[in-house]
Amino acid sequence: QPIYVTIPATFSQNQRLQIGEDEVGIEALAERTRQLMATRSDKSLFLRADATVTIQDVMTVTDRLKEANVEKVGFITQPITRR
């Protein structure tokens, strides 16, 4: 079962995101991710973010994931829709 980390549009205001269905603060992200990864041989996860999230916010989350020894981060995107 893949692990998904989601950065919502409200992240810059409240520093909260989701790991799977659980909401956590950025300060707890590394520890919670470390716990989830402890028994897994595959140390990768998938990151998805709202379109309004800044690159800086994505990098902040990515840095915390590095602290948790995540080896690979896949980015989930949605196709661009034409107007």
Backbone as JSON, one array per atom type, in Angstrom:
{
  "sequence": "QPIYVTIPATFSQNQRLQIGEDEVGIEALAERTRQLMATRSDKSLFLRADATVTIQDVMTVTDRLKEANVEKVGFITQPITRR",
  "N": [[0.85, -1.19, 0.0], [0.79, 2.11, -1.0], [2.2, 5.12, 0.42], [0.74, 8.22, 0.88], [1.31, 11.65, 0.91], [-0.29, 14.65, 1.43], [-0.44, 18.02, 0.55], [-2.39, 20.55, 1.48], [-4.35, 23.41, 0.26], [-4.5, 25.14, 2.39], [-2.14, 24.97, 3.77], [-0.04, 26.94, 4.04], [-1.15, 28.71, 5.85], [-1.82, 27.2, 8.2], [0.08, 25.2, 8.56], [-0.47, 22.45, 8.36], [-0.91, 19.13, 7.17], [-1.66, 16.11, 5.3], [-1.15, 12.67, 5.98], [-1.83, 9.95, 4.35], [-5.02, 9.39, 5.41], [-4.85, 10.8, 7.72], [-4.54, 13.83, 9.51], [-1.8, 15.93, 10.14], [0.55, 18.07, 11.85], [3.24, 20.05, 10.51], [5.44, 19.89, 12.19], [5.3, 17.34, 13.22], [5.61, 15.68, 11.1], [8.05, 14.38, 10.19], [8.59, 12.48, 12.23], [6.19, 10.93, 12.28], [6.23, 9.93, 9.67], [8.61, 8.5, 9.73], [7.89, 6.49, 11.53], [5.93, 5.15, 10.01], [7.52, 4.21, 7.92], [9.28, 2.46, 9.11], [8.88, -0.35, 9.12], [8.86, -0.99, 6.49], [10.18, -2.15, 3.39], [10.35, -0.74, 1.08], [11.25, 2.46, 0.82], [9.82, 4.72, -0.1], [7.51, 7.33, -1.07], [4.48, 9.06, -2.04], [3.85, 12.35, -3.07], [1.48, 14.85, -3.06], [-0.01, 17.95, -4.01], [-2.06, 20.85, -3.53], [-2.96, 23.04, -6.2], [-2.43, 25.67, -5.56], [-0.4, 25.73, -3.74], [2.81, 26.81, -2.74], [6.11, 26.56, -4.21], [8.05, 26.79, -2.26], [6.68, 25.84, 0.02], [6.33, 23.17, -0.74], [9.01, 22.39, -0.8], [9.69, 22.71, 1.88], [8.17, 20.67, 3.06], [9.31, 18.48, 1.72], [11.94, 18.59, 2.73], [11.46, 17.88, 5.4], [10.61, 15.28, 5.0], [12.98, 14.13, 4.12], [14.38, 14.16, 6.52], [13.13, 12.06, 7.73], [14.23, 9.91, 6.54], [13.24, 9.15, 4.06], [13.59, 7.7, 0.96], [12.79, 7.96, -1.72], [10.69, 10.2, -3.45], [7.72, 10.48, -5.04], [5.97, 12.55, -7.27], [2.63, 13.4, -7.49], [0.53, 14.38, -10.02], [-2.05, 16.26, -11.7], [-3.48, 16.08, -14.93], [-3.18, 18.87, -17.17], [-5.98, 20.76, -17.88], [-7.65, 21.8, -20.77], [-8.97, 24.94, -21.66]],
  "CA": [[0.0, 0.0, 0.0], [1.62, 3.32, -1.05], [1.96, 6.19, 1.39], [0.48, 9.49, 0.22], [1.34, 12.88, 1.72], [-1.03, 15.67, 0.7], [-0.28, 19.39, 1.02], [-3.61, 21.26, 1.07], [-4.26, 24.85, -0.01], [-4.4, 25.87, 3.67], [-0.86, 24.67, 4.44], [0.74, 28.13, 4.39], [-1.77, 29.36, 7.0], [-1.86, 26.41, 9.43], [1.19, 24.24, 8.6], [-1.01, 21.11, 8.54], [-1.03, 18.35, 5.94], [-2.21, 14.79, 5.52], [-0.45, 11.43, 5.66], [-2.99, 9.1, 4.13], [-6.25, 10.07, 5.85], [-4.57, 11.46, 9.0], [-4.01, 15.19, 9.46], [-0.7, 16.16, 11.08], [1.29, 19.31, 11.69], [4.56, 19.9, 9.9], [6.42, 19.53, 13.21], [5.2, 15.91, 13.49], [5.7, 14.94, 9.84], [9.22, 13.49, 10.12], [8.42, 11.35, 13.16], [5.09, 10.07, 11.81], [6.69, 9.25, 8.46], [9.62, 7.54, 10.18], [7.16, 5.36, 12.1], [5.3, 4.4, 8.91], [8.55, 3.61, 7.09], [10.13, 1.58, 9.9], [8.72, -1.76, 8.78], [8.74, -1.12, 5.03], [11.43, -2.28, 2.64], [10.3, 0.34, 0.09], [11.29, 3.73, 1.55], [9.36, 5.79, -0.98], [6.13, 7.76, -0.89], [3.97, 9.95, -3.07], [3.5, 13.68, -2.59], [0.56, 15.61, -3.92], [-0.24, 19.28, -3.45], [-3.03, 21.71, -4.19], [-2.33, 23.9, -7.22], [-2.07, 26.98, -5.0], [0.73, 25.57, -2.82], [4.04, 27.37, -3.3], [7.28, 25.68, -4.29], [8.7, 26.84, -0.94], [5.96, 24.93, 0.91], [6.68, 21.81, -1.18], [10.39, 22.13, -0.37], [9.65, 22.56, 3.35], [7.68, 19.31, 3.32], [10.33, 17.55, 1.22], [13.04, 18.6, 3.7], [11.03, 17.08, 6.56], [10.59, 13.87, 4.59], [14.38, 13.69, 4.12], [14.71, 13.9, 7.93], [12.53, 10.77, 8.07], [14.95, 8.9, 5.75], [12.52, 8.75, 2.86], [14.58, 7.59, -0.1], [12.23, 8.4, -3.0], [9.42, 10.91, -3.39], [7.06, 10.61, -6.33], [5.01, 13.66, -7.29], [1.36, 13.09, -8.15], [-0.01, 15.57, -10.68], [-3.24, 16.1, -12.52], [-3.24, 16.64, -16.27], [-3.68, 20.22, -17.42], [-7.2, 20.74, -18.69], [-7.7, 22.92, -21.71], [-10.2, 25.75, -21.52]],
  "C": [[0.9, 1.25, 0.0], [1.24, 4.31, 0.05], [1.8, 7.48, 0.6], [0.54, 10.62, 1.24], [0.7, 13.97, 0.87], [-0.83, 17.03, 1.36], [-1.51, 20.17, 0.55], [-3.37, 22.74, 0.84], [-4.05, 25.65, 1.26], [-3.05, 25.7, 4.37], [-0.1, 25.92, 4.88], [0.15, 28.87, 5.59], [-1.62, 28.54, 8.28], [-0.78, 25.34, 9.57], [0.72, 22.81, 8.89], [-1.17, 20.43, 7.18], [-1.55, 16.97, 6.29], [-1.2, 13.7, 5.15], [-1.56, 10.4, 5.55], [-4.24, 9.89, 4.48], [-6.04, 10.88, 7.12], [-4.0, 12.86, 8.8], [-2.95, 15.36, 10.53], [-0.1, 17.55, 10.83], [2.66, 19.04, 11.11], [5.6, 19.46, 10.92], [6.41, 18.03, 13.52], [5.44, 15.05, 12.24], [6.86, 13.95, 9.82], [9.03, 12.26, 11.01], [7.33, 10.4, 12.69], [5.51, 9.28, 10.57], [7.72, 8.18, 8.82], [8.94, 6.28, 10.75], [6.52, 4.5, 11.0], [6.33, 3.64, 8.08], [9.35, 2.52, 7.8], [10.05, 0.12, 9.46], [8.63, -2.02, 7.27], [10.11, -1.29, 4.39], [11.51, -1.18, 1.59], [10.18, 1.67, 0.82], [10.9, 4.9, 0.65], [7.91, 6.14, -0.64], [5.74, 8.69, -2.01], [3.49, 11.24, -2.44], [2.56, 14.34, -3.58], [0.24, 16.92, -3.21], [-1.32, 20.0, -4.23], [-2.29, 22.63, -5.14], [-1.88, 25.23, -6.67], [-0.89, 26.91, -4.03], [2.0, 26.07, -3.49], [5.15, 26.31, -3.36], [8.0, 25.67, -2.94], [8.02, 25.89, 0.04], [6.27, 23.48, 0.54], [8.08, 21.46, -0.7], [10.48, 21.96, 1.15], [9.21, 21.15, 3.71], [8.71, 18.29, 2.88], [11.52, 17.47, 2.18], [12.69, 17.76, 4.93], [10.99, 15.59, 6.22], [12.02, 13.31, 4.53], [14.83, 13.36, 5.54], [14.2, 12.52, 8.36], [13.16, 9.62, 7.27], [14.13, 8.35, 4.59], [13.52, 8.78, 1.7], [14.09, 8.11, -1.45], [10.89, 9.08, -2.76], [8.9, 11.02, -4.82], [6.04, 11.73, -6.24], [3.79, 13.26, -8.1], [0.82, 14.39, -8.74], [-1.3, 15.24, -11.41], [-2.94, 16.7, -13.89], [-3.83, 18.05, -16.38], [-4.92, 20.09, -18.3], [-7.22, 21.98, -19.57], [-9.03, 23.63, -21.58], [-10.81, 26.04, -22.85]]
}
